[in-house]
Coordinates of C-alpha atoms in Angstrom, one line a residue:
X1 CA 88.3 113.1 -116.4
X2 CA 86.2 110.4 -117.9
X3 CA 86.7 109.5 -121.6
X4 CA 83.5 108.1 -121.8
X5 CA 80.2 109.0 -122.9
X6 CA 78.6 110.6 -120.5
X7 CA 74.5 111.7 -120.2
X8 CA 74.0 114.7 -121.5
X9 CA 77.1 115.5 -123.6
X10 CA 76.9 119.0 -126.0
X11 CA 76.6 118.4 -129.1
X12 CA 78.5 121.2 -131.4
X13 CA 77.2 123.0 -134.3
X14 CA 79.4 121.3 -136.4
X15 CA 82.7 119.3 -136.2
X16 CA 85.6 121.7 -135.1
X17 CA 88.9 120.7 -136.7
X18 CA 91.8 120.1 -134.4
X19 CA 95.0 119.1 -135.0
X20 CA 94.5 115.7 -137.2
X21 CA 91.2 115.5 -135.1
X22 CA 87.7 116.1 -135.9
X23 CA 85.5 117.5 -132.1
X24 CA 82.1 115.9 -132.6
X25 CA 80.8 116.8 -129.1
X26 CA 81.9 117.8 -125.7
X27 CA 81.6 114.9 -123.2
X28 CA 83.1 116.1 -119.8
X29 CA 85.1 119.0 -118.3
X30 CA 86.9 119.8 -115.1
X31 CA 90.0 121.8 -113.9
X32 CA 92.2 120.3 -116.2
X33 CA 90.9 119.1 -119.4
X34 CA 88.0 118.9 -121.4
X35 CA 86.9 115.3 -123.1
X36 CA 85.3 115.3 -126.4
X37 CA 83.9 113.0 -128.9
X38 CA 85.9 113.6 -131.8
X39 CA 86.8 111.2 -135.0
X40 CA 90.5 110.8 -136.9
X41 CA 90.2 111.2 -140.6
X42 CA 92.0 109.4 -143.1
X43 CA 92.7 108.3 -146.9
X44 CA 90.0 106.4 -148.3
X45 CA 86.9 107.2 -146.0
X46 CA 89.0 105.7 -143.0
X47 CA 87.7 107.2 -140.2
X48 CA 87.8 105.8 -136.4
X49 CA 86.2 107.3 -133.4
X50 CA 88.0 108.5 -130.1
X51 CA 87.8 110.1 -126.7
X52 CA 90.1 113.3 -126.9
X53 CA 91.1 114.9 -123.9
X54 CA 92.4 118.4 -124.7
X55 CA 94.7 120.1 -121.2
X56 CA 92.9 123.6 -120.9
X57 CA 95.1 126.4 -122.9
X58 CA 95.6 128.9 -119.6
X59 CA 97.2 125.7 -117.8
X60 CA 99.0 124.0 -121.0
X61 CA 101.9 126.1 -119.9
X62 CA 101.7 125.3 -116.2
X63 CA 104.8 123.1 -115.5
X64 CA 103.1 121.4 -112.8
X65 CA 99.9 120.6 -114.9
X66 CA 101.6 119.6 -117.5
X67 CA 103.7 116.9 -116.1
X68 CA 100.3 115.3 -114.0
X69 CA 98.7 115.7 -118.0
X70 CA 102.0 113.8 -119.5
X71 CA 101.9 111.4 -116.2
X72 CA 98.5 110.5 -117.1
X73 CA 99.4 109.9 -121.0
X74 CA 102.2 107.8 -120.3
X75 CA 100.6 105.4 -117.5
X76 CA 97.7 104.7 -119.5
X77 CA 99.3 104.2 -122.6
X78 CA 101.5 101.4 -120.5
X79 CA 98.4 99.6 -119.5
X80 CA 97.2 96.6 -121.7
X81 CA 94.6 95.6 -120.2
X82 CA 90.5 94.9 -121.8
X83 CA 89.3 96.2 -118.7
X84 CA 91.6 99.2 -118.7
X85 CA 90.8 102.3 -121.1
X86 CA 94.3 103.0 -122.5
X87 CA 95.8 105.9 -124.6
X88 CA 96.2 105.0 -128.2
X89 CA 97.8 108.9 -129.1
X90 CA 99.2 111.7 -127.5
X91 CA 100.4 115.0 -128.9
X92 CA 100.1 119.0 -129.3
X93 CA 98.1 121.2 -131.4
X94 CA 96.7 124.5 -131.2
X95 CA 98.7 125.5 -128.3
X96 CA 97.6 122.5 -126.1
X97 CA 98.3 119.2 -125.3
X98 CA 96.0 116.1 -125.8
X99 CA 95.3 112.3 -125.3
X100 CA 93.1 109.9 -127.6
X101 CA 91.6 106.9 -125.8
X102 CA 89.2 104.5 -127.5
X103 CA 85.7 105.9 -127.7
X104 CA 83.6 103.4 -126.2
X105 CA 79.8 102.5 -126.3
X106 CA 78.6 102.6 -122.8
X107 CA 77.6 104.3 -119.9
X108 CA 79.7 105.3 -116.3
X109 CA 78.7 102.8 -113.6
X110 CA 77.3 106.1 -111.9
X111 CA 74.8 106.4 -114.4
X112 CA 73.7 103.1 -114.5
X113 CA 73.2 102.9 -110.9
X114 CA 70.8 105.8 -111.6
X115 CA 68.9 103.8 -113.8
X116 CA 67.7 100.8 -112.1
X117 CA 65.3 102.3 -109.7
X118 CA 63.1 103.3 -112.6
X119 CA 63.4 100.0 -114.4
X120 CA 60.8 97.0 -114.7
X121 CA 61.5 94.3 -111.5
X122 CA 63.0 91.7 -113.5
X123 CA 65.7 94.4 -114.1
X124 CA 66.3 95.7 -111.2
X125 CA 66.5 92.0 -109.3
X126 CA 69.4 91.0 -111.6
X127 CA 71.4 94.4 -111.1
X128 CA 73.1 93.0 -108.1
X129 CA 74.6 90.5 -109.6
X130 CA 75.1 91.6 -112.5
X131 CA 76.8 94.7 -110.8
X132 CA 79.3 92.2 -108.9
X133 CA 80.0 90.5 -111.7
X134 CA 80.9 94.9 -112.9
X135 CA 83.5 94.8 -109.9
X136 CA 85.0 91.8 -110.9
X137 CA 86.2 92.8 -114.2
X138 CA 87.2 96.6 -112.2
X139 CA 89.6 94.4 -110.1
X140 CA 90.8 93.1 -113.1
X141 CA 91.4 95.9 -114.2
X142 CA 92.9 97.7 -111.8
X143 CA 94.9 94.3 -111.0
X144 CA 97.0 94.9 -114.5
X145 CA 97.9 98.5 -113.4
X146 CA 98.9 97.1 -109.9
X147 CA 100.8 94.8 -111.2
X148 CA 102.4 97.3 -113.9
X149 CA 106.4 97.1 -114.4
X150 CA 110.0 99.2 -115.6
X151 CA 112.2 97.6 -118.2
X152 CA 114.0 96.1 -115.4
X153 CA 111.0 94.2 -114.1
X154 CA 110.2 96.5 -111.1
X155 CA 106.9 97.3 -109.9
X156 CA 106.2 101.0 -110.6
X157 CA 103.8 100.6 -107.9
X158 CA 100.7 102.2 -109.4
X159 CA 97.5 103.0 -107.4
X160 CA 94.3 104.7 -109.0
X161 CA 93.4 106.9 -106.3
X162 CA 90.3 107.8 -108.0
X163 CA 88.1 104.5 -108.4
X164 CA 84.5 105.6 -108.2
X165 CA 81.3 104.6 -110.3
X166 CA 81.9 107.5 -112.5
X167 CA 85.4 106.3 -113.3
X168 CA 83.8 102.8 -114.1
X169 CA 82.7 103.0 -117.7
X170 CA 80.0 99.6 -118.5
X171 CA 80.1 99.6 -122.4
X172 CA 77.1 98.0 -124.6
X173 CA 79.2 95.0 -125.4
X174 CA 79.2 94.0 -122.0
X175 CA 82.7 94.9 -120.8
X176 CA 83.7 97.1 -118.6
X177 CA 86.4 99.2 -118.2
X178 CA 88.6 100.9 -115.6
X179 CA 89.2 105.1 -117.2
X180 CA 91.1 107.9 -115.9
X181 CA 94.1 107.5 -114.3
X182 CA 94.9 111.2 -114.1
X183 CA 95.3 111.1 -110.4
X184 CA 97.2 108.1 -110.3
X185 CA 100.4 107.6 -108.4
X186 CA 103.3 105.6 -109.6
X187 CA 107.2 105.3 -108.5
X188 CA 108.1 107.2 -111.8
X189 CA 105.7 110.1 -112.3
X190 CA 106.9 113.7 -112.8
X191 CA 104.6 115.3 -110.8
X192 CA 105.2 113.6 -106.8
X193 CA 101.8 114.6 -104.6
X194 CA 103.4 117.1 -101.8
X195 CA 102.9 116.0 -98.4
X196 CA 99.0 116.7 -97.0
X197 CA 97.5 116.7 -100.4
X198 CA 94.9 114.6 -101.1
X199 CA 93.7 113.1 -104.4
X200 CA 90.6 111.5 -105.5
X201 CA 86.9 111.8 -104.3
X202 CA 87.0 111.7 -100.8
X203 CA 83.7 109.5 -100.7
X204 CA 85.7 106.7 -102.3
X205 CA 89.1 107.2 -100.4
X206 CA 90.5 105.0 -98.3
X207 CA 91.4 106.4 -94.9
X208 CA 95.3 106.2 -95.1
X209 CA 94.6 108.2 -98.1
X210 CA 92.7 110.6 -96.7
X211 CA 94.8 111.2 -93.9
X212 CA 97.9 111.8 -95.9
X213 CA 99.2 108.0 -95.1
X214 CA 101.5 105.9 -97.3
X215 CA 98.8 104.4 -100.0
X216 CA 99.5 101.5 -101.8
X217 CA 97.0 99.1 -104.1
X218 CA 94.7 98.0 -101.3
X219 CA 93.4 101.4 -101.3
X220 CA 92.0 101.0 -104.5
X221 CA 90.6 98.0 -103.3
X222 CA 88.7 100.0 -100.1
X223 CA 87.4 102.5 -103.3
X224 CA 86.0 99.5 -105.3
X225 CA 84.4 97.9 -101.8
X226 CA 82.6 101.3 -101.4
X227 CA 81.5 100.9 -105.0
X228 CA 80.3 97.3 -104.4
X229 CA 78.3 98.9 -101.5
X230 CA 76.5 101.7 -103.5
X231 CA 75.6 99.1 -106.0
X232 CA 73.8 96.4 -103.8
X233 CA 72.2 99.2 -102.0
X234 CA 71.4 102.2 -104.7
X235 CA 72.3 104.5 -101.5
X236 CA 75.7 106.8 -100.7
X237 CA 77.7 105.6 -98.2
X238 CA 80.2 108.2 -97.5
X239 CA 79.1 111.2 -98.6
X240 CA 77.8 113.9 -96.5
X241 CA 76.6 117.5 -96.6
X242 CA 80.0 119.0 -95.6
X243 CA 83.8 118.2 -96.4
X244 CA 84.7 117.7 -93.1
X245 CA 81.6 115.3 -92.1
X246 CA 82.4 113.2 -95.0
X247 CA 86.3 112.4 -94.0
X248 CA 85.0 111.5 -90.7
X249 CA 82.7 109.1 -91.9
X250 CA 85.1 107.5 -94.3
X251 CA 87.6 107.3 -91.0
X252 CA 86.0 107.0 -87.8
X253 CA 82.1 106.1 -88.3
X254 CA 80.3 103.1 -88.1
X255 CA 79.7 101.4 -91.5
X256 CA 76.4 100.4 -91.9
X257 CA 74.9 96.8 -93.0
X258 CA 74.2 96.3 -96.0
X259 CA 71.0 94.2 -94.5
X260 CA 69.7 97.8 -93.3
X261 CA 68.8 98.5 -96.9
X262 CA 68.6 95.8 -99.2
X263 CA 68.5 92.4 -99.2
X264 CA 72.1 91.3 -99.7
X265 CA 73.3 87.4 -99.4
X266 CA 75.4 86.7 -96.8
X267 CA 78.3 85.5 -98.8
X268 CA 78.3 89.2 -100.7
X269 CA 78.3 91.1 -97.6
X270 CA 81.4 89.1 -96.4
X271 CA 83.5 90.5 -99.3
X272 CA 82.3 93.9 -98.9
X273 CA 83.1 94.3 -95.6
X274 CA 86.3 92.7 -96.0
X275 CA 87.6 95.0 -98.3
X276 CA 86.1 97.7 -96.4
X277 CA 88.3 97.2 -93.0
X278 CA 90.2 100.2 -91.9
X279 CA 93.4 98.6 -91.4
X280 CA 95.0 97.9 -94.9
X281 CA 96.4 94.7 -93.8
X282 CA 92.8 93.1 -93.0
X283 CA 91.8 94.1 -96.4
X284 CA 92.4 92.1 -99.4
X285 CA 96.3 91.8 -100.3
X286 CA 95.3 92.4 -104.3
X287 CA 92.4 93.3 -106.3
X288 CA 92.6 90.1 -107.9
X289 CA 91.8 88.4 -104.3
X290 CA 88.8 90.7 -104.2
X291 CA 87.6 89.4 -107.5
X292 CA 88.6 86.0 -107.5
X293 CA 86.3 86.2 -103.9
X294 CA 83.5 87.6 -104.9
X295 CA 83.3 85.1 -107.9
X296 CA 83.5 82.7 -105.6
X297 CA 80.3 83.9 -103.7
X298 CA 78.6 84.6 -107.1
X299 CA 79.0 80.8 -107.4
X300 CA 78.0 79.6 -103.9
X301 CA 75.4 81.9 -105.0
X302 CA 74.7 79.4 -108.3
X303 CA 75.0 82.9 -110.3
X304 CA 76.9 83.0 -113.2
X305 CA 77.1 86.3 -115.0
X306 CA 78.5 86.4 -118.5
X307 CA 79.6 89.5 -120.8
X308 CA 76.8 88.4 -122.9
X309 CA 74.5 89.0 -119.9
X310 CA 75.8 92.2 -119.1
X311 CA 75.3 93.4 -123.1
X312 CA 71.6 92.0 -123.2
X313 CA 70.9 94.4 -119.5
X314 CA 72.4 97.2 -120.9
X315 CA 70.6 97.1 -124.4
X316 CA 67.4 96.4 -121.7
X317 CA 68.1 99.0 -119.9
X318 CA 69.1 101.9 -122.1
X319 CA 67.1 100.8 -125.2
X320 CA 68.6 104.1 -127.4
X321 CA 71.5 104.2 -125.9
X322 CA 74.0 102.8 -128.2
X323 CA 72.1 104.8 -131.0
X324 CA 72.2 107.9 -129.5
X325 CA 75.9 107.4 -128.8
X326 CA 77.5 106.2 -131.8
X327 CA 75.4 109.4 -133.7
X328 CA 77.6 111.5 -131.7
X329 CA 80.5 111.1 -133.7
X330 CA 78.8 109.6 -136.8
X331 CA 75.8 112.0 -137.3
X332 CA 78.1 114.7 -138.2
X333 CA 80.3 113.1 -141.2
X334 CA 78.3 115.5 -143.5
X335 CA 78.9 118.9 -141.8
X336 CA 81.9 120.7 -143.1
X337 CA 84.1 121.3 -139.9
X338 CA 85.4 124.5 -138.9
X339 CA 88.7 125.4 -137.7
X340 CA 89.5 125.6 -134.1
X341 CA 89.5 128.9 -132.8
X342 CA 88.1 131.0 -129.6
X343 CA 84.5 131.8 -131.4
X344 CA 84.7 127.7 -132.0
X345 CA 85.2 126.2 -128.3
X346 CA 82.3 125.2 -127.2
X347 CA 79.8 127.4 -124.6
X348 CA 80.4 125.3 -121.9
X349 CA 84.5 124.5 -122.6
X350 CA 84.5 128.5 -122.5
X351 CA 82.3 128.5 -119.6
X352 CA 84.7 126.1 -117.9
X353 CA 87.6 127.9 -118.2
X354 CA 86.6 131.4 -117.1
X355 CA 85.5 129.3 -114.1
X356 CA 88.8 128.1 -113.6
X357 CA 90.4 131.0 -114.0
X358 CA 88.0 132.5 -111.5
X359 CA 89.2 130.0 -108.9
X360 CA 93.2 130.8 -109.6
X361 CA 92.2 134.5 -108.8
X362 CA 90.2 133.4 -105.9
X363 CA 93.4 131.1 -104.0
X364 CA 94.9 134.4 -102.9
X365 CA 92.0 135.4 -100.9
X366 CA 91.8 133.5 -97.1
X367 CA 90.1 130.4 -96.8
X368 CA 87.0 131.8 -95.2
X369 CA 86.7 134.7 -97.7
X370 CA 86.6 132.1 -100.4
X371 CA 84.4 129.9 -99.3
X372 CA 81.8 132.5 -98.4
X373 CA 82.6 134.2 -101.8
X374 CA 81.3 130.9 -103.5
X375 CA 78.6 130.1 -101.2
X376 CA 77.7 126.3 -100.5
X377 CA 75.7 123.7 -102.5
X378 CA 71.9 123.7 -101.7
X379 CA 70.6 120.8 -99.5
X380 CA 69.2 118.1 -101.3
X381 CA 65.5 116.9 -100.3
X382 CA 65.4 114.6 -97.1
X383 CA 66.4 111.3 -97.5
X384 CA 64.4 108.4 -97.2
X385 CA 65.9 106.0 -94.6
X386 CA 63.4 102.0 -95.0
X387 CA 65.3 99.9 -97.0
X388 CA 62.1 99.2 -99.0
X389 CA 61.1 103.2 -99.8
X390 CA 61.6 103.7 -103.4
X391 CA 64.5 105.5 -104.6
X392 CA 63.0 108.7 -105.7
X393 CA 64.2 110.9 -109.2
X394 CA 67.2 113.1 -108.3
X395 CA 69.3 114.9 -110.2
X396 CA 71.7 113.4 -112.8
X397 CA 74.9 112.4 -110.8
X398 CA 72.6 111.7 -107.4
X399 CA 71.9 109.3 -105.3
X400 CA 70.5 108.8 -102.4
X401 CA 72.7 108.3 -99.4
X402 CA 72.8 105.1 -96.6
X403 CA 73.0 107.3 -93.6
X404 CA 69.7 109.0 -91.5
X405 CA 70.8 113.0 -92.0
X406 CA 68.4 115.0 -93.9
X407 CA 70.0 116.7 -96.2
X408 CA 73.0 115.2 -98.5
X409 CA 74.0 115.5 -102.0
X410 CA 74.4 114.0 -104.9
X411 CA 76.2 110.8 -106.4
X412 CA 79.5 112.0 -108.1
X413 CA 79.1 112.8 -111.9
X414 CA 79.2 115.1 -114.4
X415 CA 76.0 117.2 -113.9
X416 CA 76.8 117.0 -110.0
X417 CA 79.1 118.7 -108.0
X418 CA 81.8 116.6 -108.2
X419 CA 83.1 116.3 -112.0
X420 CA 84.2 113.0 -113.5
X421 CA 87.7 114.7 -113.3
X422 CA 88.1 113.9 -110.2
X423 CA 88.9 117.1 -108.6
X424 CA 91.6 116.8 -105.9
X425 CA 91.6 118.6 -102.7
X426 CA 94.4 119.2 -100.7
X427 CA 93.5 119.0 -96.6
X428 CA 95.6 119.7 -93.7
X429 CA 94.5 117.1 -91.9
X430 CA 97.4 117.7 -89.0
X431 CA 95.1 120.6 -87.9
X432 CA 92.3 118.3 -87.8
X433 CA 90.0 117.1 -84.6
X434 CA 87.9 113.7 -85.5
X435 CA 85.0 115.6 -83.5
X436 CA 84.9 118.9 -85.1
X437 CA 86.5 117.5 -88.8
X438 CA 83.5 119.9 -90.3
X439 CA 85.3 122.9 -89.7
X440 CA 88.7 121.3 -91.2
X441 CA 90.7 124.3 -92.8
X442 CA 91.8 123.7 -96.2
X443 CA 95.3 124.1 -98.0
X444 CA 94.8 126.3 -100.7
X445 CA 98.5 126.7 -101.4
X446 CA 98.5 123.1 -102.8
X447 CA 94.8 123.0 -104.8
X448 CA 95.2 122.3 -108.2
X449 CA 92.9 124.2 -111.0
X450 CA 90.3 120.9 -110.7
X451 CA 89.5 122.2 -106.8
X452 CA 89.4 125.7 -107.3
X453 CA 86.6 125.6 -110.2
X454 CA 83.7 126.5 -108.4
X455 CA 81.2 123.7 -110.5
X456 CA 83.5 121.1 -109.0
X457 CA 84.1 122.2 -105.3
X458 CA 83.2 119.7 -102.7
X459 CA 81.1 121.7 -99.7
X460 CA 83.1 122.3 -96.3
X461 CA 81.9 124.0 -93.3
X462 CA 84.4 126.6 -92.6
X463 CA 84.6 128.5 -89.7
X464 CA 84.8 132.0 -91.1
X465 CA 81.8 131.4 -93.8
X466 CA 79.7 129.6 -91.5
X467 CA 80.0 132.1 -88.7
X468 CA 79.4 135.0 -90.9
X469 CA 76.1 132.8 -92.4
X470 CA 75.2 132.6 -88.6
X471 CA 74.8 136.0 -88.0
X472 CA 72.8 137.0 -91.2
X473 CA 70.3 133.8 -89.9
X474 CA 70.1 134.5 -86.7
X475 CA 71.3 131.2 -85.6
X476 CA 74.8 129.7 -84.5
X477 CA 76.5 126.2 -83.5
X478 CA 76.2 123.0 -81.3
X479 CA 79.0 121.1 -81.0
X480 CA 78.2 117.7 -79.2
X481 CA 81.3 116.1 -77.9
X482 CA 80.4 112.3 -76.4
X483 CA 82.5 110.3 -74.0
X484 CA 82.7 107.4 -76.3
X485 CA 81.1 105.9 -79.2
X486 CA 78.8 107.6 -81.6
X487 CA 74.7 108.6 -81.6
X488 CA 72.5 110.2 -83.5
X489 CA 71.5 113.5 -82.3
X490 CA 67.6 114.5 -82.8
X491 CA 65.4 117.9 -82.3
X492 CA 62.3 116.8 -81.7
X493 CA 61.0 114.4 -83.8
X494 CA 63.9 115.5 -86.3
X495 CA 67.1 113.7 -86.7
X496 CA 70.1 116.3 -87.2
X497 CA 72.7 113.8 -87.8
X498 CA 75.2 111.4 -86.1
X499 CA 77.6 112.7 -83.0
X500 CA 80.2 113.8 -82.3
X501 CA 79.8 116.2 -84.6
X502 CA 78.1 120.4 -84.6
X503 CA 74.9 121.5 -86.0
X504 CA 73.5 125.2 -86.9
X505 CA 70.2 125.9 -85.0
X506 CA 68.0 128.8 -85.0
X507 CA 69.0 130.8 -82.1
X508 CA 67.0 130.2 -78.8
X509 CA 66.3 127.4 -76.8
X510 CA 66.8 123.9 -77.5
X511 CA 66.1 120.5 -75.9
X512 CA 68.4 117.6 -77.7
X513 CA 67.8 114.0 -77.3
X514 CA 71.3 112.1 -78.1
X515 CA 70.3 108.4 -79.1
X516 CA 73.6 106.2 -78.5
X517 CA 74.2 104.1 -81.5
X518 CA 72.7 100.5 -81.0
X519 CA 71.1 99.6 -77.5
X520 CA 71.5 102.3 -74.2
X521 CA 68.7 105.0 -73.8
X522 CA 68.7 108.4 -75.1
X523 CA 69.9 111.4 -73.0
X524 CA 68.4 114.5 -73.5
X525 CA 70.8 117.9 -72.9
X526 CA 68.5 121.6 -72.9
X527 CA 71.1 124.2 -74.9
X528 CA 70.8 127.8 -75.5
X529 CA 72.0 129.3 -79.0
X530 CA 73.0 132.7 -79.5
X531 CA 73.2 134.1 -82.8
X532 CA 76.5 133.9 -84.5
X533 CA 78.1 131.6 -81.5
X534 CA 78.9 128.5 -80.9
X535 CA 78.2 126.0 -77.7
X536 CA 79.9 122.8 -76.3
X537 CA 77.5 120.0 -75.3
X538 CA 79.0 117.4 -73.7
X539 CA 77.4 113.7 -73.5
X540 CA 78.6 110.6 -71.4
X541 CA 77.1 107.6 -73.2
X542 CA 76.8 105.1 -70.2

């Protein structure tokens, strides 16, 4: 969960009074929490702004919740760090638990990223440096928590788990800092992960993590060489239309150039890619290495990006910004507040937890029932593939994705599917084949309340739901299984997606053309779908 000012936030009638606390406006909220804006009132007109994450009442008395909330609270507060949002209080009122974290001026990297396509040139040529000068101070960052210690001087071997854009929060001022460390493991939390859960957004995982592998600080420093991707390119590179596609493209697909979409110096691309090898001990040792690299490049580069640079972009880019959010906290001084009390919570904190509660009920049901029960995301529009089309308006928390499928969603955020909070998903990924990882079943027994809130469920094709879906359509699944290698699989003229991997056609007869990735010619396979079933297609790539 993001302590940060995010777009859109809900401005409430008028201040509700909590605790010592002031809520000014609701910022965020997922499965466990909800941020607000909110002020702390004192003697003499004092009166300094925070973030103020509140745990939801129906899980403040959760054991298990409550020790990953009081985890959180006492890892950040440990952190000094100016690239690290830490907790400045921590306490109970109203029946529920809550952190305070600095309210800062800025916007989430995710945000940003949204942006630059619809800036002036001059802009949007200086984001990509300006962006690595971003991931330098992340490494920073995330270097301090790394590097975190007991009274006796041990590591307490911290790792984020959770580094993504929208956990990147770029303030006015120029600096940016590292937030939410709810998911974060650490030698002496109270809540241990059990053994196949899997925390974080699994766009930005590393692919030890997602397959249940010892982690350890390099793979926060895969998450920020993901981010460093998305920012040179404006495009996803992970992310697909189903749960299962997107782990096997984190863990077994090709990872494409950044030369394919944007023009990228050489000397950039070399630390992406380096940070972006599978095996952890290729990667960079620390994210300080990372950094201290890429600054290196930026200065081969003879680019030298300051804090002052970043401040005069941002005021450039979001030229009300800064108004718009220091009035959410200061614009309401004059409004009597209310007491907290159920009338009082705002719509959408309300909305959030009948959601929530929706999903506990819903954990009991089998995994297909659910998932057909909540239905899946729609399908974005297609996705334009040249590296020069324009990046065209989506949805707040989208972007537009570095693969050729046609339909994928949107860039994690808090108007998108995935919430700022992170939700973790738990995966059995012992039952998992790296060909057919769409129809990967999932643990239910080990969600948490942030994966069970329907706003915040990531998409997965299961077999149950998709079957039943294939009947009511008329249509069922092709499975194509290669003998090595990948290819993109086309009908027609239209590209379904990358093998191996299984597609839903409209039942009838179908001619495939399977294009093997890079040079070999295309081999066409004729297959017949029947409604509701499912066929085997099976490919030698020469």
């Amino acid at each position: 969960m993001s302590g940060a000012p995010t777009p859109g936030p809900t401005r409430l009638g008028a201040p509700v009074r909590y605790g010592r606390y002031e809520l000014c406006a609701e910022l965020a909220s997922g499965g466990m929490g909800t941020v607000f804006a909110a002020r702390a009132e004192g003697p003499g007109g004092y009166s300094k702004p925070v973030a103020l994450k509140r745990i939801h009442e129906h899980l403040a008395k959760d054991p298990r919740f409550l020790a990953m909330f009081l985890d959180e609270a006492r890892l950040a507060a440990r952190i000094q760090h100016p690239h690290v949002a830490g907790v400045i209080d921590f306490g109970e009122a109203e029946g529920s638990y809550y952190l305070a974290m600095p309210f800062v001026l800025g916007e989430t990297l995710s945000h940003v990223i949204r942006r630059v396509s619809h800036l002036e040139a001059g802009l949007q040529t200086a984001f990509p440096f300006l962006a690595c000068k971003l991931v330098i101070d992340a490494c920073e960052g995330l270097h301090a928590a790394h590097e975190l210690r007991d009274e006796a001087g041990e590591l307490l071997h911290v790792v984020h788990r959770d580094v993504s854009p929208a956990n990147l929060l770029v303030g006015y001022d120029g600096a940016l800092q590292v937030i939410d460390f709810g998911v974060a493991s650490a030698r002496e939390r109270l809540y241990s992960t059990v053994t196949g859960e899997v925390k974080g957004k699994f766009g930005y995982c590393a692919p030890e993590q997602l397959q249940s592998q010892p982690v350890d600080r390099r793979a926060d420093v895969w998450s920020l060489g993901v981010v460093l991707w998305e920012c040179l390119t404006r495009r996803r590179l992970f992310r697909r239309s189903g749960l299962g596609e997107t782990v096997m493209a984190v863990t077994t697909m090709p990872i494409p150039p950044l030369g394919d979409f944007a023009e990228v110096p050489l000397e950039l691309e070399e630390v992406v890619f380096k940070a972006l090898n599978r095996d952890p001990e290729r990667r960079y040792a620390t994210a300080r290495e990372m950094g201290q690299a890429l600054g290196a490049a930026l200065g081969e580069l003879g680019h030298s990006v300051t804090n002052a640079d970043v401040a005069e972009w941002m005021t450039n880019a979001f030229p009300s910004g800064m108004t718009e959010r220091r009035a959410l906290v200061e614009g309401s001084r004059s409004v009597v507040p209310v007491e907290v009390s159920a009338e009082a919570t705002p719509p959408s904190s309300s909305r959030t937890v009948r959601l929530a509660l929706a999903g506990v009920l819903l954990v009991a049901v089998s995994v297909g029932t659910t998932w057909a029960l909540l239905g899946r995301e729609p399908a974005s529009p297609p996705v334009a593939t040249s590296p020069s089309s324009p990046v065209e308006e989506e949805p707040e928390g989208s972007m537009q994705v570095a693969t050729a499928t046609e339909a994928e969603l949107g860039m994690d955020g808090v108007n998108s599917g995935e919430t700022d909070s992170a939700p973790s998903m738990s995966m059995d990924t012992a039952t998992m084949d790296a060909a057919s990882m769409h129809a990967a079943s999932m643990d239910t027994a080990s969600m948490d309340a942030a994966s069970m809130d329907p706003a915040s469920m990531d998409t997965a094709s299961m077999d149950t739901a998709v079957a039943m879906r294939a009947v009511e359509r008329g249509s069922g699944q092709v499975r194509v299984v290669l003998s090595r290698g990948w290819a993109y699989v086309y009908l027609g003229r239209r590209r379904l997606g990358e093998a191996p991997g299984s597609f839903t056609l409209p039942a009838g007869r179908h001619v495939l053309r399977v294009q093997p990735m890079g040079q070999g010619a295309g081999v066409r396979r004729r297959v017949r779908v029947r409604p509701g079933g499912s066929v085997r297609v099976n490919v030698d790539i020469p």
